[in-house]
Each structure stands twice: as C-alpha cells, then as structure tokens.
Short mmCIF file of N, CA and C in Angstrom, two decimals:
data_model
loop_
_atom_site.label_atom_id
_atom_site.label_comp_id
_atom_site.label_asym_id
_atom_site.label_seq_id
_atom_site.Cartn_x
_atom_site.Cartn_y
_atom_site.Cartn_z
N MET O 28 265.59 137.36 0.81
CA MET O 28 264.58 136.74 0.40
C MET O 28 264.13 135.88 0.55
N VAL O 29 263.86 135.05 0.98
CA VAL O 29 263.41 133.08 0.77
C VAL O 29 262.07 132.91 -0.21
N SER O 30 262.27 131.76 -1.19
CA SER O 30 260.98 132.06 -1.69
C SER O 30 259.96 131.60 -0.91
N ASP O 31 258.86 131.47 -1.78
CA ASP O 31 257.67 130.88 -1.18
C ASP O 31 257.08 129.59 -0.86
N GLN O 32 258.53 129.01 -1.88
CA GLN O 32 258.57 127.41 -1.32
C GLN O 32 259.45 126.83 0.02
N GLY O 33 260.58 128.08 -0.10
CA GLY O 33 261.29 127.55 0.99
C GLY O 33 260.33 128.58 2.14
N ALA O 34 259.77 129.41 2.15
CA ALA O 34 258.88 129.70 3.69
C ALA O 34 257.90 128.66 4.15
N ARG O 35 257.16 127.71 2.47
CA ARG O 35 256.52 126.84 3.35
C ARG O 35 256.92 125.16 3.94
N ARG O 36 258.14 125.71 4.47
CA ARG O 36 258.46 124.03 5.08
C ARG O 36 259.30 125.20 6.09
N ARG O 37 259.28 125.79 6.71
CA ARG O 37 259.27 126.25 7.90
C ARG O 37 258.13 125.47 8.98
N PRO O 38 258.68 125.96 9.64
CA PRO O 38 257.91 125.74 10.74
C PRO O 38 256.74 126.00 11.60
N LEU O 39 255.61 125.21 11.76
CA LEU O 39 254.28 126.50 12.07
C LEU O 39 254.82 127.64 12.77
N PRO O 40 255.17 126.94 14.32
CA PRO O 40 255.51 128.21 14.91
C PRO O 40 256.39 129.75 14.60
N GLU O 41 257.29 129.04 13.87
CA GLU O 41 257.99 129.64 12.85
C GLU O 41 257.46 130.65 11.77
N ARG O 42 256.27 130.46 11.02
CA ARG O 42 255.72 131.21 10.64
C ARG O 42 254.98 132.07 10.96
N ALA O 43 253.80 131.73 12.34
CA ALA O 43 253.72 132.12 12.87
C ALA O 43 253.82 133.81 13.27
N ALA O 44 255.11 133.23 13.69
CA ALA O 44 256.56 134.18 14.74
C ALA O 44 255.79 135.42 13.94
N ARG O 45 256.59 134.50 12.72
CA ARG O 45 256.78 135.77 11.77
C ARG O 45 255.97 136.58 11.10
N LEU O 46 255.07 135.82 11.00
CA LEU O 46 253.50 137.06 10.77
C LEU O 46 253.09 137.75 11.53
N TRP O 47 253.14 137.14 13.18
CA TRP O 47 252.93 137.45 13.89
C TRP O 47 253.64 139.08 14.21
N ALA O 48 255.05 139.08 14.02
CA ALA O 48 255.82 140.33 14.03
C ALA O 48 255.89 141.10 12.89
N LEU O 49 255.33 140.47 11.24
CA LEU O 49 255.45 141.39 10.40
C LEU O 49 254.26 141.96 10.79
N ALA O 50 253.01 141.66 11.86
CA ALA O 50 251.59 142.31 11.99
C ALA O 50 252.06 143.82 12.91
N GLY O 51 253.01 143.08 13.57
CA GLY O 51 253.30 144.25 14.37
C GLY O 51 253.70 145.35 13.99
N GLY O 52 254.85 144.98 13.04
CA GLY O 52 255.61 146.18 11.77
C GLY O 52 253.92 146.83 10.96
N VAL O 53 253.45 146.81 10.82
CA VAL O 53 252.70 147.04 10.27
C VAL O 53 251.88 148.32 10.91
N VAL O 54 251.53 147.95 12.68
CA VAL O 54 250.99 148.33 13.61
C VAL O 54 251.43 149.66 14.14
N LEU O 55 253.58 149.48 14.07
CA LEU O 55 254.15 150.56 14.15
C LEU O 55 254.19 151.26 13.01
N VAL O 56 254.79 151.24 11.99
CA VAL O 56 254.33 151.83 10.90
C VAL O 56 252.54 153.21 10.99
N ALA O 57 251.89 152.18 10.37
CA ALA O 57 250.42 152.86 10.78
C ALA O 57 250.90 153.90 12.07
N VAL O 58 251.62 153.85 13.77
CA VAL O 58 251.78 154.75 14.54
C VAL O 58 252.72 155.69 13.84
N MET O 59 253.08 155.20 13.48
CA MET O 59 254.61 156.34 12.72
C MET O 59 254.16 157.38 12.09
N ALA O 60 252.83 156.81 11.26
CA ALA O 60 252.17 157.49 9.21
C ALA O 60 251.61 158.90 10.45
N VAL O 61 250.33 157.86 11.80
CA VAL O 61 249.36 159.06 12.78
C VAL O 61 250.90 159.73 13.32
N THR O 62 251.71 159.92 14.23
CA THR O 62 252.23 161.07 14.59
C THR O 62 253.33 161.42 13.72
N GLY O 63 253.68 160.91 11.90
CA GLY O 63 254.13 162.36 11.79
C GLY O 63 253.43 162.88 10.99
N THR O 64 251.92 162.66 10.39
CA THR O 64 250.60 163.39 9.73
C THR O 64 250.38 164.26 11.20
N SER O 65 250.21 164.23 12.38
CA SER O 65 249.96 164.93 13.59
C SER O 65 250.82 166.30 13.53
N ILE O 66 252.50 165.23 13.65
CA ILE O 66 253.01 167.04 13.48
C ILE O 66 253.45 167.64 12.23
N VAL O 67 253.12 167.00 11.29
CA VAL O 67 253.44 167.87 10.14
C VAL O 67 251.71 169.45 10.48
N LEU O 68 250.33 168.20 10.30
CA LEU O 68 249.27 169.36 10.87
C LEU O 68 249.23 170.38 11.81
N ASP O 69 251.04 169.47 12.76
CA ASP O 69 250.52 171.08 13.33
C ASP O 69 251.63 172.16 13.35
N LEU O 70 252.20 171.42 12.73
CA LEU O 70 253.28 172.54 11.53
C LEU O 70 252.77 174.16 10.98
N ALA O 71 251.56 172.48 10.16
CA ALA O 71 250.98 173.87 9.55
C ALA O 71 250.84 174.19 9.18
N ILE O 72 249.18 173.94 10.43
CA ILE O 72 247.87 174.57 10.56
C ILE O 72 247.75 174.14 11.92
N ARG O 73 248.33 173.83 12.84
CA ARG O 73 248.20 174.74 14.26
C ARG O 73 247.23 173.45 14.88
N ARG O 74 247.44 172.35 13.72
CA ARG O 74 245.93 171.59 14.60
C ARG O 74 246.15 170.05 14.45
N PRO O 75 247.26 169.37 15.27
CA PRO O 75 247.69 168.45 15.29
C PRO O 75 246.21 166.49 15.52
N ILE O 76 246.46 165.40 15.23
CA ILE O 76 245.60 164.50 15.20
C ILE O 76 245.34 164.72 16.93
N THR O 77 243.96 164.74 17.40
CA THR O 77 243.32 164.37 18.22
C THR O 77 243.84 163.53 18.80
N GLY O 78 243.90 163.39 19.99
CA GLY O 78 244.01 162.15 20.44
C GLY O 78 245.89 160.94 20.12
N ASP O 79 246.61 161.80 18.80
CA ASP O 79 247.89 161.11 18.70
C ASP O 79 248.46 160.39 19.79
N PHE O 80 248.74 160.77 20.70
CA PHE O 80 249.95 160.46 21.34
C PHE O 80 248.95 159.08 22.22
N GLU O 81 247.14 159.46 22.13
CA GLU O 81 246.98 157.84 23.55
C GLU O 81 246.90 156.57 22.37
N LEU O 82 246.90 156.69 20.82
CA LEU O 82 246.92 156.10 19.26
C LEU O 82 248.57 155.04 19.70
N THR O 83 249.23 156.39 19.97
CA THR O 83 250.59 155.71 19.72
C THR O 83 251.29 155.10 21.13
N GLN O 84 250.11 155.06 22.30
CA GLN O 84 250.42 154.18 23.19
C GLN O 84 250.16 152.87 23.13
N LEU O 85 248.70 152.71 22.65
CA LEU O 85 248.02 151.67 22.24
C LEU O 85 249.02 151.08 21.09
N GLY O 86 249.14 151.72 20.40
CA GLY O 86 249.80 151.24 18.96
C GLY O 86 251.42 150.18 19.39
N CYS O 87 252.54 151.21 20.02
CA CYS O 87 253.00 150.67 20.34
C CYS O 87 252.85 149.47 21.55
N ALA O 88 252.27 149.38 22.39
CA ALA O 88 251.92 148.18 23.32
C ALA O 88 251.69 146.90 23.08
N ILE O 89 250.75 147.40 21.49
CA ILE O 89 250.50 146.05 20.59
C ILE O 89 251.55 145.50 19.92
N ALA O 90 252.31 146.30 19.32
CA ALA O 90 253.46 146.67 19.13
C ALA O 90 254.29 145.44 19.04
N VAL O 91 255.23 145.98 20.17
CA VAL O 91 255.99 145.32 20.96
C VAL O 91 255.83 143.64 22.49
N PHE O 92 254.50 144.01 22.09
CA PHE O 92 253.85 142.35 22.23
C PHE O 92 254.13 141.45 21.34
N ALA O 93 254.04 142.61 20.10
CA ALA O 93 253.58 141.40 18.14
C ALA O 93 254.79 140.42 18.45
N PHE O 94 256.37 141.76 19.10
CA PHE O 94 257.86 141.12 17.89
C PHE O 94 258.48 140.20 19.73
N LEU O 95 257.54 139.63 20.47
CA LEU O 95 258.01 138.95 21.78
C LEU O 95 258.10 137.35 21.07
N PRO O 96 257.09 136.97 20.30
CA PRO O 96 257.36 134.96 19.56
C PRO O 96 258.57 135.44 18.76
N PHE O 97 258.92 136.71 17.98
CA PHE O 97 259.78 136.47 16.99
C PHE O 97 260.89 136.81 18.17
N ALA O 98 261.18 137.89 18.64
CA ALA O 98 262.31 137.56 19.40
C ALA O 98 262.99 136.54 20.31
N GLN O 99 262.03 135.36 20.67
CA GLN O 99 262.28 134.14 21.10
C GLN O 99 262.57 133.48 20.29
N LEU O 100 262.27 132.91 18.76
CA LEU O 100 262.09 132.92 17.69
C LEU O 100 263.96 132.77 17.20
N MET O 101 264.75 134.06 17.41
CA MET O 101 265.53 134.58 17.42
C MET O 101 266.96 134.49 18.05
N ARG O 102 266.01 133.92 19.43
CA ARG O 102 267.05 134.09 20.67
C ARG O 102 267.44 135.22 20.72
N ALA O 103 266.54 136.71 20.55
CA ALA O 103 267.27 137.80 20.45
C ALA O 103 267.12 138.71 22.55
N HIS O 104 266.62 138.14 22.79
CA HIS O 104 265.95 138.82 24.28
C HIS O 104 267.61 138.88 24.98
N VAL O 105 267.64 139.93 25.54
CA VAL O 105 268.99 140.33 26.39
C VAL O 105 269.46 139.36 27.17
N SER O 106 270.62 138.76 26.16
CA SER O 106 271.40 137.75 27.71
C SER O 106 272.75 137.82 27.48
N VAL O 107 273.11 137.28 28.66
CA VAL O 107 274.95 137.76 28.81
C VAL O 107 275.69 136.60 29.08
N ASP O 108 276.08 137.19 27.48
CA ASP O 108 277.28 135.78 26.91
C ASP O 108 278.23 135.65 27.72
N LEU O 109 278.80 136.46 28.30
CA LEU O 109 280.32 136.43 28.80
C LEU O 109 280.86 134.95 28.97
N PHE O 110 280.31 134.31 29.91
CA PHE O 110 280.75 133.00 30.60
C PHE O 110 280.27 131.56 29.02
N ILE O 111 279.53 132.23 28.80
CA ILE O 111 278.39 131.56 28.29
C ILE O 111 279.68 130.40 26.76
N GLN O 112 280.47 131.83 26.42
CA GLN O 112 281.20 131.95 25.46
C GLN O 112 282.43 130.40 25.31
N ALA O 113 282.83 130.81 26.73
CA ALA O 113 283.74 129.80 26.91
C ALA O 113 283.02 128.48 27.13
N LEU O 114 282.14 127.91 26.33
CA LEU O 114 281.53 126.45 27.19
C LEU O 114 281.39 126.05 26.45
N ARG O 115 281.47 124.11 26.37
CA ARG O 115 281.59 123.87 24.93
C ARG O 115 279.61 123.89 24.10
N PRO O 116 279.77 123.94 23.23
CA PRO O 116 278.98 123.97 22.21
C PRO O 116 277.42 123.00 23.66
N GLY O 117 277.73 121.98 23.15
CA GLY O 117 275.92 120.50 24.34
C GLY O 117 276.27 121.42 25.18
N VAL O 118 277.14 122.02 26.15
CA VAL O 118 276.45 122.60 27.46
C VAL O 118 275.74 123.93 26.57
N GLN O 119 275.97 125.20 25.67
CA GLN O 119 275.41 126.01 25.48
C GLN O 119 273.83 125.59 25.16
N ARG O 120 273.53 124.11 24.08
CA ARG O 120 272.64 123.68 24.00
C ARG O 120 271.85 123.83 24.71
N GLY O 121 272.48 123.28 26.16
CA GLY O 121 271.73 123.12 27.15
C GLY O 121 270.88 124.21 28.24
N LEU O 122 272.32 124.79 28.13
CA LEU O 122 271.39 125.70 28.60
C LEU O 122 270.10 126.91 27.73
N ASP O 123 270.58 126.95 26.62
CA ASP O 123 270.02 127.34 25.89
C ASP O 123 268.11 126.72 26.31
N ARG O 124 268.56 125.42 26.20
CA ARG O 124 266.65 124.85 26.28
C ARG O 124 265.84 125.33 27.42
N VAL O 125 266.94 125.45 28.62
CA VAL O 125 266.67 126.05 30.01
C VAL O 125 266.05 127.03 30.00
N VAL O 126 266.84 128.24 29.29
CA VAL O 126 266.30 129.64 29.34
C VAL O 126 264.76 129.38 27.94
N ASP O 127 264.58 128.09 27.23
CA ASP O 127 263.31 128.04 26.31
C ASP O 127 262.02 127.73 27.74
N VAL O 128 262.65 126.79 28.48
CA VAL O 128 261.50 126.79 29.38
C VAL O 128 261.37 128.20 29.99
N LEU O 129 262.54 129.00 30.98
CA LEU O 129 261.56 129.87 31.64
C LEU O 129 261.11 130.80 30.75
N MET O 130 261.68 131.10 29.86
CA MET O 130 260.85 131.85 28.67
C MET O 130 258.94 131.68 28.70
N ALA O 131 259.07 130.57 28.15
CA ALA O 131 257.38 130.19 28.20
C ALA O 131 257.56 130.28 29.65
N GLY O 132 257.55 129.60 30.55
CA GLY O 132 257.29 130.27 31.77
C GLY O 132 257.25 131.61 31.68
N LEU O 133 257.63 132.89 32.07
CA LEU O 133 257.28 134.22 31.92
C LEU O 133 255.81 134.03 30.62
N ALA O 134 256.39 134.09 29.50
CA ALA O 134 255.11 134.10 28.74
C ALA O 134 254.17 133.70 29.26
N LEU O 135 253.41 132.36 29.94
CA LEU O 135 252.25 131.68 30.71
C LEU O 135 252.10 132.76 31.85
N LEU O 136 252.79 133.22 32.51
CA LEU O 136 253.02 133.46 33.99
C LEU O 136 252.26 135.16 33.16
N LEU O 137 252.50 135.81 32.33
CA LEU O 137 252.33 136.88 32.13
C LEU O 137 250.81 136.93 31.39
N LEU O 138 250.60 135.91 30.24
CA LEU O 138 249.41 135.52 29.52
C LEU O 138 248.40 134.99 31.39
N TRP O 139 248.95 134.65 31.91
CA TRP O 139 247.41 134.38 33.38
C TRP O 139 247.32 135.62 33.51
N ARG O 140 247.94 136.84 33.61
CA ARG O 140 248.39 138.06 34.61
C ARG O 140 247.53 139.07 33.70
N MET O 141 247.72 139.27 32.37
CA MET O 141 247.30 140.06 31.72
C MET O 141 246.00 139.32 31.32
N SER O 142 245.43 138.10 31.58
CA SER O 142 243.70 137.94 31.08
C SER O 142 242.99 138.39 32.66
N LEU O 143 243.33 138.12 33.40
CA LEU O 143 242.96 138.83 34.64
C LEU O 143 242.53 140.29 34.50
N GLY O 144 243.91 140.93 34.20
CA GLY O 144 243.67 142.71 33.70
C GLY O 144 242.94 142.81 32.92
N PHE O 145 242.58 142.00 31.68
CA PHE O 145 241.70 142.12 30.84
C PHE O 145 240.25 141.78 31.16
N LEU O 146 240.06 141.06 31.93
CA LEU O 146 238.70 140.69 32.28
C LEU O 146 238.58 141.98 33.30
N GLY O 147 239.31 142.42 34.31
CA GLY O 147 238.78 143.57 35.44
C GLY O 147 238.62 144.63 34.37
N TYR O 148 239.23 144.99 32.94
CA TYR O 148 238.92 146.20 32.52
C TYR O 148 237.46 145.72 31.72
N TYR O 149 237.22 144.64 31.20
CA TYR O 149 236.29 144.30 30.04
C TYR O 149 235.01 144.17 30.93
N VAL O 150 234.90 143.76 31.61
CA VAL O 150 233.55 142.96 32.76
C VAL O 150 233.21 144.48 33.94
N THR O 151 234.31 145.42 34.40
CA THR O 151 233.94 146.21 35.10
C THR O 151 232.39 147.01 34.85
N ASP O 152 232.13 147.25 35.61
CA ASP O 152 231.30 149.05 35.31
C ASP O 152 231.63 150.22 34.97
N TYR O 153 232.76 150.40 35.44
CA TYR O 153 232.76 151.81 35.16
C TYR O 153 234.67 150.64 34.26
N PRO O 154 233.87 151.27 32.88
CA PRO O 154 235.02 151.03 32.03
C PRO O 154 235.98 151.62 31.76
N GLU O 155 237.17 151.78 31.99
CA GLU O 155 238.51 152.42 32.42
C GLU O 155 238.64 152.89 30.06
N VAL O 156 238.70 154.50 29.80
CA VAL O 156 238.57 155.06 28.57
C VAL O 156 240.33 155.51 28.00
N THR O 157 240.52 155.97 27.29
CA THR O 157 241.50 157.00 27.37
C THR O 157 240.88 158.76 27.19
N PRO O 158 241.81 159.30 27.64
CA PRO O 158 241.34 160.18 28.18
C PRO O 158 240.53 161.20 27.34
N ILE O 159 240.75 161.38 25.79
CA ILE O 159 240.66 162.19 25.20
C ILE O 159 239.55 161.65 23.91
N LEU O 160 240.52 160.47 23.29
CA LEU O 160 239.41 159.54 21.98
C LEU O 160 238.40 158.51 22.95
N GLN O 161 238.45 158.60 24.24
CA GLN O 161 237.33 157.35 24.92
C GLN O 161 237.77 156.01 24.27
N ILE O 162 238.71 155.50 24.14
CA ILE O 162 238.85 154.55 23.97
C ILE O 162 238.71 153.69 24.96
N PRO O 163 238.19 152.65 24.85
CA PRO O 163 238.12 151.51 26.05
C PRO O 163 239.87 150.71 26.02
N ILE O 164 240.68 151.10 27.09
CA ILE O 164 241.89 150.43 27.36
C ILE O 164 241.31 149.06 26.93
N TRP O 165 240.34 147.98 26.94
CA TRP O 165 240.64 146.65 26.70
C TRP O 165 240.80 146.38 25.12
N TRP O 166 240.36 147.00 24.52
CA TRP O 166 240.91 146.89 23.05
C TRP O 166 242.21 146.58 22.97
N ALA O 167 243.31 146.89 23.30
CA ALA O 167 244.43 146.76 22.89
C ALA O 167 245.30 145.41 24.02
N PHE O 168 243.89 144.59 24.85
CA PHE O 168 244.43 143.37 25.47
C PHE O 168 244.45 142.11 24.40
N PRO O 169 243.20 141.69 23.70
CA PRO O 169 243.16 140.61 22.80
C PRO O 169 244.51 140.26 21.86
N PRO O 170 245.29 141.63 20.78
CA PRO O 170 246.14 140.77 20.32
C PRO O 170 247.71 141.21 21.27
N ILE O 171 247.82 141.71 22.56
CA ILE O 171 248.70 141.14 23.57
C ILE O 171 248.41 139.99 23.82
N LEU O 172 247.22 139.30 24.40
CA LEU O 172 247.38 138.26 25.28
C LEU O 172 247.36 136.94 23.53
N VAL O 173 247.25 137.60 21.95
CA VAL O 173 247.86 136.66 21.68
C VAL O 173 249.05 136.62 21.35
N SER O 174 249.77 137.88 21.20
CA SER O 174 251.81 137.62 21.23
C SER O 174 252.07 137.04 22.62
N LEU O 175 251.31 137.05 23.62
CA LEU O 175 252.03 136.07 24.86
C LEU O 175 252.18 134.20 24.80
N ALA O 176 249.80 134.32 24.22
CA ALA O 176 250.06 132.65 23.51
C ALA O 176 251.22 132.17 22.32
N LEU O 177 251.25 132.65 21.75
CA LEU O 177 252.39 132.87 20.87
C LEU O 177 253.54 132.47 21.04
N TRP O 178 254.46 134.02 21.73
CA TRP O 178 255.71 133.80 22.59
C TRP O 178 255.51 132.55 23.48
N ALA O 179 254.78 131.93 23.80
CA ALA O 179 254.89 130.78 25.07
C ALA O 179 254.92 129.19 24.25
N ALA O 180 254.20 129.54 22.90
CA ALA O 180 254.18 128.01 22.10
C ALA O 180 255.51 128.10 21.38
N VAL O 181 255.95 129.39 21.07
CA VAL O 181 257.38 129.26 21.11
C VAL O 181 258.42 128.80 21.08
N ALA O 182 258.42 129.41 22.51
CA ALA O 182 259.57 129.12 23.19
C ALA O 182 259.25 127.78 23.66
N GLY O 183 257.97 127.15 24.76
CA GLY O 183 257.95 125.88 24.27
C GLY O 183 257.89 124.93 22.93
N TRP O 184 258.41 125.61 22.02
CA TRP O 184 258.47 124.42 20.70
C TRP O 184 259.87 124.76 20.59
N MET O 185 260.33 125.24 20.48
CA MET O 185 262.16 125.66 21.17
C MET O 185 262.49 124.99 22.22
N ALA O 186 261.77 124.49 23.54
CA ALA O 186 262.38 123.49 24.54
C ALA O 186 262.51 122.35 24.58
N ALA O 187 260.90 122.00 23.09
CA ALA O 187 261.52 120.10 22.87
C ALA O 187 262.21 119.91 22.28
N GLY O 188 263.04 121.23 21.73
CA GLY O 188 264.35 120.87 20.49
C GLY O 188 263.87 122.12 19.10
N GLY O 189 262.67 122.28 19.07
CA GLY O 189 262.48 122.64 18.17
C GLY O 189 263.61 123.42 17.29
N ARG O 190 263.58 124.02 16.41
CA ARG O 190 264.68 124.99 16.12
C ARG O 190 264.09 125.65 14.39
N PRO O 191 264.82 127.24 14.24
CA PRO O 191 264.06 127.53 12.77
C PRO O 191 264.30 126.71 11.80
N ALA O 192 264.23 127.30 10.53
CA ALA O 192 264.44 127.01 9.77
C ALA O 192 265.86 127.55 8.98
N ALA O 193 266.72 126.78 8.53
CA ALA O 193 267.70 127.68 8.21
C ALA O 193 267.42 128.76 6.66
N GLY O 194 267.73 130.98 6.75
CA GLY O 194 267.28 130.86 5.33
C GLY O 194 268.27 131.97 5.53
N ILE O 195 268.60 132.46 3.86
CA ILE O 195 269.28 133.58 3.88
C ILE O 195 268.93 134.62 4.94
N ASP O 196 267.49 134.52 4.77
CA ASP O 196 267.41 136.29 5.37
C ASP O 196 267.56 136.40 7.36
N ASP O 197 267.82 134.93 7.87
CA ASP O 197 268.18 135.03 9.13
C ASP O 197 269.30 136.11 9.35
N GLU O 198 269.76 135.56 8.72
CA GLU O 198 271.52 136.50 8.69
C GLU O 198 270.87 137.66 9.64
N ALA O 199 270.06 138.31 8.02
CA ALA O 199 269.81 139.79 8.33
C ALA O 199 268.07 140.21 9.15
N ALA O 200 268.15 139.48 9.49
CA ALA O 200 266.92 139.49 10.07
C ALA O 200 267.60 140.77 11.84
N MET O 201 268.41 139.77 11.76
CA MET O 201 268.71 140.55 13.82
C MET O 201 270.17 141.41 13.20
N PRO O 202 270.70 142.27 14.18
CA PRO O 202 272.04 143.40 14.01
C PRO O 202 272.85 141.48 14.25
N GLY O 203 273.73 141.39 14.07
CA GLY O 203 275.00 140.55 14.69
C GLY O 203 274.87 139.15 14.46
N GLY O 204 273.72 138.94 13.61
CA GLY O 204 273.89 137.34 13.13
C GLY O 204 272.30 137.29 13.33
N ALA O 205 272.01 135.83 13.47
CA ALA O 205 270.75 135.27 13.68
C ALA O 205 270.32 135.03 15.45
N GLY O 206 270.91 136.08 16.24
CA GLY O 206 270.73 135.60 18.03
C GLY O 206 271.47 134.24 17.85
N GLY O 207 271.27 133.51 19.77
CA GLY O 207 272.52 132.32 19.49
C GLY O 207 273.49 133.17 20.70
N HIS O 208 274.32 131.37 20.30
CA HIS O 208 275.28 132.36 21.08
C HIS O 208 276.53 131.83 20.52
#
C-alpha cells in the first residue's frame, strides 16, 4: 500500500480514477451483500429480498462503468499484443498514444449517446421503472455518465503523455502486472 504522502503526489486523473474505482467496488460489495442475504433468507424462511435481481442489475451496471477509468489508467482493456511485442519500445509508446486517443473518442461517443438515453428516460411522459421495486431506470445514469466523462478525461490525459505515478500497489493492482505491453 502506498503511504498518504505517496498518494498525494499522484496526478489528479489517476487519483480520481482510483477513487471512482473504489466507489464502484463499494457498490459491487453492496450488490454481493444483497444477493447473499437474499439467498440466505430464501433458504432459511423462503422469503428472499424483493427485487434483489433489479438491485443487482442496476448496481452491476454502475460498478462496471466505474471501473473503466481505472482500467484505462492501468492499460487493462482487452488488447492483442502478439505483434506489438516485437516492435521497438518507441513504436509501442506511439501505438499506446493512438489507442489512448481512440479510447477517449469511444468514451466521448458513449457519453454522448448515454446522455441522450438519460434524457429520454428522465424527460419522458412515461418514465420506465423496474417491474417490482418501481425504481426509475434513469437513476443509474448519473454515475454511469460520470464514469464515462472520467474515462474520457483519463484517456485524454494519457494521450497527451500523462502516466500513472509509479507505486508498489500498481503491480498488485492487476493480474500480470500494471498493464501495458
């Protein structure tokens, strides 16, 4: 674990991505707690938590999007490295920047389209809700939109040459190392 002093030296996009991923992890743990509790209640007294699958759907969607900025930061998105490994390090860095630009573009495209989807759910005369708990679908959109904006910001920062601060926890953060090629 990095000390508080080490964490303060991390660039702002990195700190934001890490904190947002941590928030996504908290949401995911809450989803697991609801699911586990519902299973135990169903087995013990035949009364699971009403609408547990609706909470799971919304929570998992929020959590998955919350992890995207950190995945960008760690270069943990799916990639095919077979031919890239044979290239010179300078060429690899150049390709990384091109991918960062493309990822920022993808994040902005998704942000735009999801914003339109949010407005469609939020402003409509017939708001869509979950079938059992009657949770408005639009409630999941604000944290997802923040995730996409942060993903675009992190990818743009990396495309401009920004790199995560080195730290002992980077190697432990991702299986197989801190990402990259």
